[in-house]
Tab-separated table of C-alpha atoms in Angstrom:
chain	number	residue	atom	x	y	z
X	1	MET	CA	-76.375	220.578	53.296
X	2	LYS	CA	-76.014	223.574	54.824
X	3	ILE	CA	-78.014	223.360	57.629
X	4	MET	CA	-75.450	220.510	58.861
X	5	THR	CA	-72.237	223.030	58.111
X	6	VAL	CA	-74.442	225.512	60.274
X	7	LYS	CA	-74.876	223.101	63.370
X	8	LYS	CA	-71.260	222.019	62.823
X	9	ARG	CA	-69.847	225.528	63.122
X	10	GLU	CA	-72.268	226.453	66.088
X	11	ARG	CA	-70.837	223.363	67.876
X	12	HIS	CA	-67.048	224.012	67.260
X	13	LYS	CA	-68.161	227.814	68.295
X	14	ASN	CA	-69.581	226.112	72.042
X	15	THR	CA	-66.590	223.869	72.188
X	16	PHE	CA	-64.427	226.202	71.905
X	17	TYR	CA	-65.685	228.593	75.201
X	18	GLN	CA	-65.649	225.506	76.597
X	19	ILE	CA	-61.848	225.144	76.220
X	20	LEU	CA	-61.560	228.862	77.000
X	21	SER	CA	-62.837	227.841	80.632
X	22	VAL	CA	-61.074	225.332	81.165
X	23	ALA	CA	-58.397	227.044	80.070
X	24	SER	CA	-58.199	229.174	82.674
X	25	VAL	CA	-58.958	227.218	85.630
X	26	LEU	CA	-55.632	225.174	83.958
X	27	GLY	CA	-53.795	228.451	83.590
X	28	LEU	CA	-54.292	229.246	87.530
X	29	ILE	CA	-52.969	225.827	88.701
X	30	GLY	CA	-50.442	225.989	86.239
X	31	LEU	CA	-49.298	229.421	87.924
X	32	TRP	CA	-49.732	228.427	91.190
X	33	ILE	CA	-47.223	225.232	90.792
X	34	TYR	CA	-44.968	227.423	88.747
X	35	ILE	CA	-44.956	230.277	91.801
X	36	SER	CA	-44.394	227.452	94.460
X	37	SER	CA	-41.801	225.656	92.714
X	38	THR	CA	-39.671	229.082	92.510
X	39	SER	CA	-40.429	230.311	96.455
X	40	ARG	CA	-41.683	229.211	99.644
X	41	PHE	CA	-45.525	229.635	98.789
X	42	PRO	CA	-47.112	226.178	99.467
X	43	THR	CA	-47.487	223.499	96.509
X	44	PRO	CA	-50.711	221.781	95.903
X	45	GLY	CA	-49.298	218.931	96.819
X	46	ASP	CA	-48.615	220.488	100.597
X	47	ILE	CA	-52.232	221.428	100.868
X	48	TRP	CA	-53.189	217.737	99.938
X	49	GLU	CA	-51.098	216.398	102.294
X	50	ARG	CA	-52.084	219.390	105.286
X	51	MET	CA	-55.514	217.916	104.541
X	52	ILE	CA	-54.541	213.966	105.207
X	53	LYS	CA	-52.483	215.503	108.604
X	54	MET	CA	-55.906	217.067	110.017
X	55	PHE	CA	-57.023	213.284	109.553
X	56	GLN	CA	-54.228	211.926	112.355
X	57	TYR	CA	-53.793	215.104	114.294
X	58	PRO	CA	-56.972	216.815	113.973
X	59	ILE	CA	-57.155	220.447	115.354
X	60	LYS	CA	-59.225	221.079	118.210
X	61	GLY	CA	-60.939	217.123	117.628
X	62	LYS	CA	-61.930	217.669	114.489
X	63	ASN	CA	-60.321	217.556	111.110
X	64	ILE	CA	-61.225	219.730	107.928
X	65	PHE	CA	-64.678	217.921	107.389
X	66	GLY	CA	-65.365	218.569	110.966
X	67	HIS	CA	-64.474	222.409	110.692
X	68	LEU	CA	-66.488	222.926	107.815
X	69	LEU	CA	-69.465	221.218	109.185
X	70	ALA	CA	-68.892	223.467	112.687
X	71	SER	CA	-69.410	226.646	110.338
X	72	LEU	CA	-71.940	225.266	107.939
X	73	GLN	CA	-73.831	224.764	110.962
X	74	ARG	CA	-73.755	227.941	112.153
X	75	VAL	CA	-74.713	229.488	109.021
X	76	MET	CA	-77.784	227.327	108.384
X	77	ILE	CA	-79.573	228.008	111.882
X	78	ALA	CA	-78.625	231.527	111.161
X	79	LEU	CA	-79.542	231.744	107.641
X	80	SER	CA	-83.476	229.674	108.206
X	81	PHE	CA	-84.073	232.411	111.262
X	82	CYS	CA	-82.993	234.780	108.494
X	83	TRP	CA	-85.281	233.484	105.822
X	84	THR	CA	-88.268	232.308	107.689
X	85	PHE	CA	-88.525	235.810	109.950
X	86	GLY	CA	-86.917	238.129	107.068
X	87	LEU	CA	-89.211	237.223	104.455
X	88	ALA	CA	-92.353	237.975	106.613
X	89	PHE	CA	-91.034	241.297	108.126
X	90	GLY	CA	-89.703	241.955	104.960
X	91	ILE	CA	-93.452	241.287	103.019
X	92	LEU	CA	-94.833	243.395	106.329
X	93	LEU	CA	-92.439	246.542	106.012
X	94	GLY	CA	-93.570	246.382	101.617
X	95	TRP	CA	-97.244	245.594	102.170
X	96	ASN	CA	-98.238	247.264	105.090
X	97	GLN	CA	-97.704	251.345	104.737
X	98	LYS	CA	-98.110	252.015	108.337
X	99	CYS	CA	-95.329	249.006	109.694
X	100	ARG	CA	-93.376	250.854	107.236
X	101	ALA	CA	-93.553	254.295	108.264
X	102	PHE	CA	-93.125	253.082	111.571
X	103	LEU	CA	-90.319	250.540	111.376
X	104	GLU	CA	-88.007	251.167	108.685
X	105	PRO	CA	-86.472	254.517	110.332
X	106	LEU	CA	-85.415	251.929	112.863
X	107	PHE	CA	-84.273	248.742	110.481
X	108	SER	CA	-82.296	251.276	108.033
X	109	ALA	CA	-80.369	252.559	111.449
X	110	PHE	CA	-80.069	248.860	112.274
X	111	ARG	CA	-78.972	248.071	108.515
X	112	ALA	CA	-76.255	250.756	108.963
X	113	VAL	CA	-74.231	249.470	111.386
X	114	PRO	CA	-71.872	246.623	110.023
X	115	PRO	CA	-72.711	243.231	111.985
X	116	LEU	CA	-69.266	242.718	113.096
X	117	ALA	CA	-69.305	245.844	115.314
X	118	TRP	CA	-71.528	243.896	117.161
X	119	ILE	CA	-69.469	241.805	118.836
X	120	PRO	CA	-68.014	243.437	121.863
X	121	LEU	CA	-71.626	244.157	122.743
X	122	ILE	CA	-73.061	240.359	121.940
X	123	THR	CA	-69.908	239.159	123.571
X	124	LEU	CA	-70.238	240.831	126.891
X	125	TRP	CA	-74.506	240.177	127.133
X	126	PHE	CA	-74.105	236.722	125.484
X	127	GLY	CA	-70.147	235.597	126.156
X	128	ILE	CA	-68.714	233.460	123.611
X	129	GLY	CA	-70.485	230.338	123.059
X	130	GLU	CA	-72.108	228.997	119.766
X	131	PHE	CA	-75.231	231.473	120.464
X	132	PRO	CA	-73.525	234.786	119.789
X	133	LYS	CA	-72.243	233.276	117.183
X	134	ILE	CA	-75.223	232.559	115.538
X	135	LEU	CA	-76.484	235.404	116.682
X	136	ILE	CA	-73.974	237.926	114.416
X	137	VAL	CA	-74.708	235.706	111.506
X	138	ILE	CA	-78.129	236.543	111.832
X	139	MET	CA	-77.283	240.030	111.636
X	140	GLY	CA	-75.185	240.010	108.724
X	141	GLY	CA	-77.755	237.524	106.656
X	142	LEU	CA	-81.027	239.839	107.566
X	143	PRO	CA	-80.647	242.534	105.988
X	144	PRO	CA	-80.725	241.567	102.117
X	145	ILE	CA	-83.284	239.195	102.187
X	146	VAL	CA	-85.395	241.819	103.937
X	147	VAL	CA	-84.427	244.932	101.906
X	148	ASN	CA	-85.312	242.570	98.525
X	149	THR	CA	-88.192	241.077	99.501
X	150	GLN	CA	-89.647	244.642	100.603
X	151	ALA	CA	-88.623	246.014	97.626
X	152	GLY	CA	-90.244	243.098	95.389
X	153	ILE	CA	-93.718	243.417	97.302
X	154	ALA	CA	-93.660	247.419	97.086
X	155	ASN	CA	-92.763	247.411	93.535
X	156	VAL	CA	-95.420	245.146	92.216
X	157	GLN	CA	-97.003	246.311	88.875
X	158	GLN	CA	-100.436	248.203	89.482
X	159	LEU	CA	-101.521	246.293	86.344
X	160	TYR	CA	-101.537	243.024	87.972
X	161	LEU	CA	-103.126	244.421	91.384
X	162	ASP	CA	-105.583	246.149	88.770
X	163	VAL	CA	-106.368	242.583	87.690
X	164	GLY	CA	-106.737	241.306	90.757
X	165	THR	CA	-109.186	244.404	91.888
X	166	ILE	CA	-111.414	243.310	88.922
X	167	PHE	CA	-111.634	239.911	90.073
X	168	HIS	CA	-112.472	241.413	93.451
X	169	ALA	CA	-109.698	239.084	94.986
X	170	ASN	CA	-109.256	240.230	98.701
X	171	ARG	CA	-106.564	241.351	100.399
X	172	ARG	CA	-105.035	238.419	100.999
X	173	GLN	CA	-105.302	237.124	97.836
X	174	MET	CA	-103.786	239.973	96.279
X	175	LEU	CA	-100.758	239.429	98.712
X	176	PHE	CA	-100.549	235.703	97.922
X	177	GLN	CA	-101.426	235.349	94.856
X	178	ILE	CA	-100.354	238.365	93.187
X	179	ALA	CA	-97.632	240.373	95.149
X	180	LEU	CA	-95.514	237.389	96.499
X	181	PRO	CA	-95.455	235.627	93.316
X	182	SER	CA	-94.244	238.692	91.509
X	183	ALA	CA	-91.924	239.488	93.926
X	184	LEU	CA	-90.030	236.529	93.617
X	185	ASP	CA	-87.497	236.836	91.832
X	186	ALA	CA	-86.181	239.707	93.650
X	187	VAL	CA	-86.641	237.337	96.946
X	188	LEU	CA	-84.767	234.639	95.776
X	189	ALA	CA	-82.117	237.910	94.729
X	190	GLY	CA	-82.078	238.493	98.466
X	191	ILE	CA	-81.687	234.486	99.901
X	192	LYS	CA	-78.287	234.485	97.445
X	193	ASN	CA	-77.701	237.579	99.076
X	194	SER	CA	-78.215	236.705	102.965
X	195	MET	CA	-76.230	233.443	101.893
X	196	SER	CA	-72.897	235.417	101.077
X	197	SER	CA	-72.757	238.252	103.368
X	198	ALA	CA	-73.888	235.316	106.438
X	199	TRP	CA	-70.709	233.518	105.302
X	200	VAL	CA	-68.211	236.445	105.386
X	201	VAL	CA	-69.724	237.571	108.953
X	202	VAL	CA	-69.355	233.807	110.389
X	203	LEU	CA	-65.563	233.533	109.162
X	204	ALA	CA	-65.101	236.867	110.922
X	205	ALA	CA	-66.590	235.472	114.074
X	206	GLU	CA	-64.936	232.497	113.769
X	207	MET	CA	-61.958	234.131	113.207
X	208	LEU	CA	-62.420	236.547	116.438
X	209	GLY	CA	-62.755	234.266	119.051
X	210	GLY	CA	-63.789	230.070	118.766
X	211	LYS	CA	-62.587	226.833	118.875
X	212	SER	CA	-64.050	225.203	115.428
X	213	GLY	CA	-64.843	226.181	112.227
X	214	VAL	CA	-62.963	227.294	108.930
X	215	GLY	CA	-62.285	230.846	110.129
X	216	PHE	CA	-60.747	229.332	113.034
X	217	LEU	CA	-58.664	227.248	111.082
X	218	ILE	CA	-57.700	230.653	109.237
X	219	SER	CA	-56.866	232.533	112.185
X	220	ARG	CA	-55.046	229.318	113.853
X	221	GLY	CA	-52.940	229.141	110.691
X	222	MET	CA	-51.940	233.024	110.784
X	223	ASP	CA	-50.671	232.198	114.303
X	224	SER	CA	-48.317	229.262	113.623
X	225	MET	CA	-47.563	230.598	110.325
X	226	ASP	CA	-48.819	227.442	108.677
X	227	MET	CA	-49.726	228.506	104.850
X	228	PRO	CA	-51.071	224.958	103.925
X	229	LEU	CA	-53.453	225.415	106.029
X	230	ILE	CA	-54.809	228.446	105.914
X	231	LEU	CA	-55.302	227.872	101.725
X	232	LEU	CA	-56.888	224.448	102.703
X	233	ALA	CA	-59.408	226.287	104.440
X	234	MET	CA	-59.844	228.648	101.683
X	235	ILE	CA	-60.138	226.726	99.303
X	236	ALA	CA	-62.833	224.602	101.294
X	237	ILE	CA	-64.801	227.569	101.894
X	238	GLY	CA	-64.981	228.468	97.912
X	239	SER	CA	-66.233	225.033	97.421
X	240	VAL	CA	-68.632	225.089	100.071
X	241	SER	CA	-69.751	228.727	98.501
X	242	ALA	CA	-69.995	227.635	94.903
X	243	LEU	CA	-72.035	224.291	95.661
X	244	PHE	CA	-74.807	226.460	97.254
X	245	ALA	CA	-74.936	228.786	94.518
X	246	ILE	CA	-75.024	225.966	92.187
X	247	ALA	CA	-77.698	224.061	94.241
X	248	LEU	CA	-79.743	227.561	94.623
X	249	ASN	CA	-79.518	228.696	90.902
X	250	THR	CA	-81.127	224.722	89.901
X	251	ILE	CA	-83.670	225.369	92.517
X	252	GLU	CA	-84.306	228.992	90.951
X	253	ARG	CA	-84.826	227.493	87.710
X	254	ILE	CA	-86.943	224.119	88.826
X	255	ALA	CA	-89.508	226.368	91.038
X	256	CYS	CA	-89.691	229.740	89.030
X	257	PRO	CA	-88.652	228.629	85.414
X	258	TRP	CA	-90.304	232.047	84.215
X	259	LEU	CA	-87.521	234.074	85.062
X	260	LEU	CA	-85.389	232.372	82.730
X	261	LYS	CA	-86.437	234.732	80.054
X	262	LYS	CA	-84.405	237.496	81.951
X	263	LYS	CA	-80.971	235.264	81.605
A	1	MET	CA	-137.513	252.750	78.183
A	2	GLU	CA	-138.387	251.084	81.339
A	3	GLN	CA	-135.493	252.052	84.394
A	4	THR	CA	-134.784	248.278	85.370
A	5	GLU	CA	-133.212	247.352	81.616
A	6	TYR	CA	-130.216	249.154	81.685
A	7	LYS	CA	-127.288	247.216	83.012
A	8	VAL	CA	-124.874	250.383	83.302
A	9	ARG	CA	-126.235	253.975	84.047
A	10	VAL	CA	-123.728	256.779	84.017
A	11	GLU	CA	-124.762	260.186	85.124
A	12	HIS	CA	-122.628	263.201	84.765
A	13	LEU	CA	-119.463	261.795	84.706
A	14	THR	CA	-116.566	264.136	84.975
A	15	LYS	CA	-113.136	263.276	85.831
A	16	TYR	CA	-109.956	265.450	86.350
A	17	PHE	CA	-106.368	264.104	87.172
A	18	GLY	CA	-105.166	267.299	88.600
A	19	ASP	CA	-105.908	270.188	86.344
A	20	LEU	CA	-106.394	267.676	83.728
A	21	HIS	CA	-109.706	267.778	82.350
A	22	VAL	CA	-110.329	264.033	81.058
A	23	LEU	CA	-114.120	263.192	80.871
A	24	ASP	CA	-116.780	265.859	80.631
A	25	ASP	CA	-120.321	265.233	82.207
A	26	ILE	CA	-120.834	262.391	80.274
A	27	SER	CA	-124.167	260.844	80.707
A	28	PHE	CA	-125.820	257.869	78.903
A	29	ASN	CA	-126.900	254.126	79.568
A	30	ILE	CA	-126.253	250.731	78.255
A	31	ARG	CA	-128.885	248.170	78.213
A	32	LYS	CA	-128.926	244.630	79.001
A	33	GLY	CA	-127.468	242.314	76.688
A	34	GLU	CA	-126.185	245.104	74.395
A	35	PHE	CA	-122.852	245.746	72.870
A	36	LEU	CA	-121.474	248.977	73.051
A	37	CYS	CA	-118.562	250.203	71.577
A	38	VAL	CA	-116.744	252.990	72.206
A	39	VAL	CA	-114.658	255.263	69.585
A	40	GLY	CA	-112.484	258.095	69.889
A	41	PRO	CA	-109.554	259.616	69.156
A	42	THR	CA	-106.533	258.563	70.627
A	43	GLY	CA	-106.225	259.716	74.132
A	44	CYS	CA	-109.197	261.021	74.681
A	45	GLY	CA	-109.943	259.539	77.646
A	46	LYS	CA	-111.331	255.933	76.679
A	47	THR	CA	-109.246	254.275	78.884
A	48	THR	CA	-110.594	256.632	81.986
A	49	PHE	CA	-113.755	255.983	81.265
A	50	LEU	CA	-113.232	252.067	81.672
A	51	ASN	CA	-111.664	252.144	84.556
A	52	LEU	CA	-114.365	254.516	85.822
A	53	LEU	CA	-116.400	251.551	85.057
A	54	THR	CA	-114.850	249.357	87.333
A	55	ARG	CA	-113.621	252.073	90.155
A	56	ILE	CA	-110.047	251.293	89.668
A	57	ILE	CA	-110.134	254.918	89.767
A	58	ALA	CA	-112.751	257.149	91.321
A	59	PRO	CA	-114.958	259.948	89.303
A	60	THR	CA	-113.964	263.471	90.325
A	61	SER	CA	-118.197	263.694	90.299
A	62	GLY	CA	-120.588	262.275	88.987
A	63	GLU	CA	-122.687	258.438	89.812
A	64	LEU	CA	-122.033	255.317	87.877
A	65	TYR	CA	-124.821	252.466	88.312
A	66	ILE	CA	-124.520	249.125	87.597
A	67	ASP	CA	-127.817	247.062	88.073
A	68	GLY	CA	-128.933	250.076	89.838
A	69	ILE	CA	-126.661	249.674	92.892
A	70	PRO	CA	-122.769	252.067	92.389
A	71	ALA	CA	-120.581	250.430	90.578
A	72	ASP	CA	-118.566	248.150	92.670
A	73	PRO	CA	-115.927	245.077	91.913
A	74	LYS	CA	-116.977	243.412	95.233
A	75	LYS	CA	-120.252	243.287	94.180
A	76	HIS	CA	-120.682	242.588	90.290
A	77	ASN	CA	-119.680	239.735	88.156
A	78	LEU	CA	-117.360	241.976	86.253
A	79	ALA	CA	-114.560	241.350	83.667
A	80	PHE	CA	-111.754	243.222	81.907
A	81	VAL	CA	-109.871	242.921	78.996
A	82	PHE	CA	-106.787	245.480	79.688
A	83	GLN	CA	-105.144	246.788	76.658
A	84	GLU	CA	-101.309	246.026	78.382
A	85	PRO	CA	-100.596	242.244	78.373
A	86	SER	CA	-101.607	240.921	81.708
A	87	ALA	CA	-100.946	237.681	81.858
A	88	MET	CA	-99.451	236.850	85.256
A	89	PRO	CA	-95.951	235.838	84.292
A	90	TRP	CA	-95.571	233.691	86.763
A	91	LEU	CA	-98.278	231.467	86.028
A	92	THR	CA	-98.882	228.983	83.277
A	93	VAL	CA	-101.590	229.419	80.325
A	94	GLU	CA	-104.328	227.377	81.964
A	95	LYS	CA	-103.197	228.675	85.208
A	96	ASN	CA	-103.804	232.505	84.406
A	97	LEU	CA	-107.325	231.398	82.821
A	98	ARG	CA	-107.862	229.609	86.057
A	99	PHE	CA	-107.210	232.686	88.044
A	100	GLY	CA	-110.256	234.469	88.574
A	101	LEU	CA	-112.039	231.028	88.701
A	102	GLU	CA	-110.064	230.681	91.689
A	103	ILE	CA	-110.455	233.810	93.688
A	104	LYS	CA	-113.966	233.798	93.292
A	105	LYS	CA	-113.572	230.272	94.411
A	106	ILE	CA	-115.986	228.861	91.296
A	107	PRO	CA	-116.374	224.878	92.332
A	108	LYS	CA	-113.230	222.749	90.594
A	109	ASP	CA	-115.501	220.560	88.458
A	110	GLU	CA	-117.078	224.049	87.252
A	111	ALA	CA	-113.915	225.373	86.746
A	112	ASP	CA	-112.361	222.605	84.633
A	113	ARG	CA	-115.012	222.363	82.610
A	114	ARG	CA	-115.003	226.068	82.092
A	115	VAL	CA	-110.784	225.745	81.154
A	116	GLU	CA	-111.602	223.113	78.581
A	117	GLU	CA	-113.951	224.921	77.081
A	118	ILE	CA	-111.825	228.178	76.515
A	119	LEU	CA	-108.634	226.494	76.330
A	120	LYS	CA	-110.788	224.913	73.251
A	121	LEU	CA	-112.197	227.621	72.070
A	122	LEU	CA	-109.225	229.710	71.658
A	123	GLY	CA	-107.105	227.103	70.481
A	124	LEU	CA	-104.906	226.984	72.986
A	125	GLY	CA	-104.740	223.132	74.073
A	126	ASP	CA	-101.279	222.899	73.096
A	127	PHE	CA	-99.928	226.064	75.178
A	128	ARG	CA	-101.545	224.884	78.093
A	129	ASN	CA	-98.172	223.987	80.468
A	130	PHE	CA	-96.560	227.022	78.626
A	131	TYR	CA	-95.476	230.198	80.492
A	132	PRO	CA	-96.890	234.089	79.107
A	133	HIS	CA	-93.133	234.679	77.740
A	134	GLN	CA	-92.643	231.819	75.773
A	135	LEU	CA	-95.720	233.156	73.510
A	136	SER	CA	-96.287	235.638	70.984
A	137	VAL	CA	-97.990	238.858	72.072
A	138	SER	CA	-100.937	238.040	70.685
A	139	THR	CA	-101.421	234.307	71.856
A	140	ALA	CA	-100.434	235.956	75.511
A	141	GLN	CA	-103.182	238.473	74.528
A	142	ARG	CA	-105.786	235.429	73.765
A	143	ILE	CA	-104.896	234.274	77.423
A	144	ILE	CA	-106.431	237.637	78.846
A	145	ILE	CA	-109.463	237.696	76.696
A	146	GLY	CA	-110.104	234.067	77.580
A	147	ARG	CA	-109.525	234.960	81.624
A	148	ALA	CA	-112.190	237.568	81.068
A	149	PHE	CA	-114.792	235.219	79.590
A	150	ILE	CA	-113.978	232.159	81.736
A	151	MET	CA	-115.996	234.322	84.520
A	152	HIS	CA	-119.104	234.145	82.232
A	153	PRO	CA	-119.387	238.447	83.204
A	154	ASP	CA	-122.459	240.154	83.500
A	155	LEU	CA	-120.738	243.228	82.349
A	156	LEU	CA	-117.626	241.981	80.240
A	157	LEU	CA	-115.656	245.559	79.486
A	158	MET	CA	-112.956	245.620	77.069
A	159	ASP	CA	-109.859	247.772	76.227
A	160	GLU	CA	-108.358	247.764	72.709
A	161	PRO	CA	-107.777	244.260	73.292
A	162	TYR	CA	-106.978	243.486	69.480
A	163	GLY	CA	-104.838	246.450	69.657
A	164	GLN	CA	-101.689	244.584	68.801
A	165	MET	CA	-102.796	241.325	67.134
A	166	ASP	CA	-102.351	240.612	63.356
A	167	ILE	CA	-105.465	241.192	61.195
A	168	LYS	CA	-106.664	237.617	60.243
A	169	LEU	CA	-106.062	236.637	64.691
A	170	ARG	CA	-108.316	240.174	65.038
A	171	PHE	CA	-111.052	238.634	62.452
A	172	TYR	CA	-111.256	235.418	64.120
A	173	LEU	CA	-111.342	236.993	67.313
A	174	GLU	CA	-114.190	239.693	66.732
A	175	ASP	CA	-116.275	236.024	65.816
A	176	GLU	CA	-115.264	234.561	68.947
A	177	VAL	CA	-116.501	237.415	70.649
A	178	ILE	CA	-119.628	237.827	69.444
A	179	LYS	CA	-120.146	233.754	69.618
A	180	LEU	CA	-119.627	234.085	72.961
A	181	TRP	CA	-121.722	237.567	73.881
A	182	LYS	CA	-124.704	235.769	72.029
A	183	GLU	CA	-124.069	232.259	73.940
A	184	LEU	CA	-123.496	234.188	77.030
A	185	LYS	CA	-126.150	236.893	76.747
A	186	SER	CA	-123.424	239.290	78.889
A	187	THR	CA	-123.547	243.113	78.018
A	188	VAL	CA	-120.286	244.141	76.643
A	189	VAL	CA	-118.371	247.231	76.443
A	190	PHE	CA	-115.752	247.541	74.023
A	191	ILE	CA	-113.261	250.212	73.529
A	192	THR	CA	-111.129	250.668	70.164
A	193	HIS	CA	-110.064	253.255	68.203
A	194	ASN	CA	-110.468	250.682	65.173
A	195	ILE	CA	-113.859	251.971	63.377
A	196	GLU	CA	-114.203	248.853	60.853
A	197	GLU	CA	-113.962	246.869	64.283
A	198	ALA	CA	-116.830	249.112	66.346
A	199	VAL	CA	-118.935	248.912	62.999
A	200	TYR	CA	-118.849	245.313	62.774
A	201	LEU	CA	-119.144	244.112	66.318
A	202	ALA	CA	-121.371	246.749	67.938
A	203	ASP	CA	-125.187	247.372	68.586
A	204	ARG	CA	-124.392	251.076	68.651
A	205	VAL	CA	-121.251	252.972	69.084
A	206	LEU	CA	-120.688	255.830	71.313
A	207	ILE	CA	-118.507	258.687	69.529
A	208	LEU	CA	-116.368	260.817	71.868
A	209	THR	CA	-115.004	263.924	71.295
A	210	ASN	CA	-111.218	264.927	71.806
A	211	LYS	CA	-110.148	265.521	76.041
A	212	PRO	CA	-112.269	267.002	77.770
A	213	ALA	CA	-114.245	263.703	76.345
A	214	SER	CA	-118.103	264.193	76.246
A	215	ILE	CA	-120.319	262.181	74.011
A	216	LYS	CA	-120.709	263.473	70.507
A	217	GLU	CA	-122.714	261.595	69.157
A	218	GLU	CA	-124.611	257.875	69.247
A	219	VAL	CA	-124.955	255.673	66.410
A	220	ILE	CA	-127.201	252.729	66.077
A	221	ILE	CA	-125.678	249.822	64.114
A	222	ASP	CA	-128.409	248.557	62.403
A	223	LEU	CA	-127.084	245.287	60.440
A	224	PRO	CA	-127.961	241.802	60.408
A	225	ARG	CA	-125.050	239.730	61.782
A	226	PRO	CA	-122.569	238.216	60.646
A	227	ARG	CA	-121.770	241.149	58.655
A	228	ASP	CA	-119.826	241.743	55.937
A	229	VAL	CA	-116.986	244.668	55.931
A	230	VAL	CA	-117.731	245.248	52.110
A	231	ASP	CA	-121.287	245.684	51.951
A	232	SER	CA	-122.586	249.312	51.590
A	233	LYS	CA	-124.139	249.793	54.420
A	234	PHE	CA	-121.603	248.780	56.212
A	235	ILE	CA	-119.003	250.980	54.533
A	236	ALA	CA	-121.615	253.705	54.777
A	237	TYR	CA	-121.788	253.307	58.839
A	238	ARG	CA	-117.878	253.597	58.679
A	239	LYS	CA	-117.639	256.422	56.969
A	240	TYR	CA	-119.797	258.257	58.675
A	241	ILE	CA	-118.725	257.572	62.282
A	242	THR	CA	-115.208	258.031	60.653
A	243	ASP	CA	-116.100	261.736	59.666
A	244	GLN	CA	-117.926	262.446	63.152
A	245	ILE	CA	-114.626	261.575	64.065
A	246	LYS	CA	-112.465	264.196	61.976
A	247	TRP	CA	-114.543	267.121	61.847
A	248	TRP	CA	-114.799	269.023	65.480
């Protein structure tokens, strides 16, 4: 009897928290509708219409999904390079003292320069095609994964390495069976960070020059004072980023169940 | 006694950490198949002593031989049970047990057989797919003990492995150690600050002095097994060793 009421109360509490979360979103939408009805700020309906209109009159031959795909493609190409090369480079820096001593100053200097500062040089060297944009995104996505991997590998608990010594593990086994798995949570944090900074950089690169992508849509909207277009692009970016975050968290939960205890 | 009968020979072992004098000129031998307990006051350098045996750290001076060869985890089949919980958090119970077997490349069928044996002996079968953080501290420590026994080591070094366990589990695992030690005829060095545990387990007890540690006395425990903790001879041994530790 008593357990039932406790369970019931627990359930009520959870329902209450869920209602709170839904309420905040509904509140934001309500505020939006109110403000847009009393000013020239576009309503949600305007944005919906803007999206439909884009299917009839594409901008530079692409509707909203076409532009989203263009940005996504740049981000994914850049990130797949960052994740493979950055992981390898981070392991090298974290594991090999000589490499760290030799390469870390260069890497720190590179990291200290924001990727967007490279735009003039890269434009000069590689023009304004697809490759220079991807290169700039790589410059944004690389540091987080390298820094996190290096820190994770360098900070492996000595106790675990001692266990490896006792079992006379060789250097390779120490790295792949002890250091790397124990650094996995740091690596995953690096992957998440590199993803968000890749998005930031791709938008900026597209805004500064380009004929496709959501960043281009935003600057096009700004030039023609097309507020619904700007908001449409913002919502598209937000939705895709959120979906990515959810996907990564799911992968983390399935691939590294031992990390759940920290949450 | 013949030198070849000694599993471990320790000669004039001395260790400084900077100015801190931890071990002072320790010399003794361990016979093959002997169960040796090392007792001493907390912080007297027992753990340092074990770490020297495995060459995790190097001695300042002195030599240390296992099977007549300078101690080297790469050459000797050593197993070590650490004081701290050292189960790999990213591996399940079963994979933790397999860890050493895989590193030493024990054939799969032999590894499978040993894993099942240890899971059964330690009663961990139901937990084989659990991660260490899902288990109690004492259960997690049993993984580490299993991970050491599964290697069928020539020399098993244990550093206060039962320090964090409740008394029931402790008695159970002490009997387990004795059983495995007898079956596998391994040589065991067991460090503890629990004198009752030392008298219960050991063929011989080595009493260390306070820092810098040297050997105060060796006590041979001449009692039949299984031992009875309330037997008058048992209590006499316990009391004697306790007095030796108390009296400086």
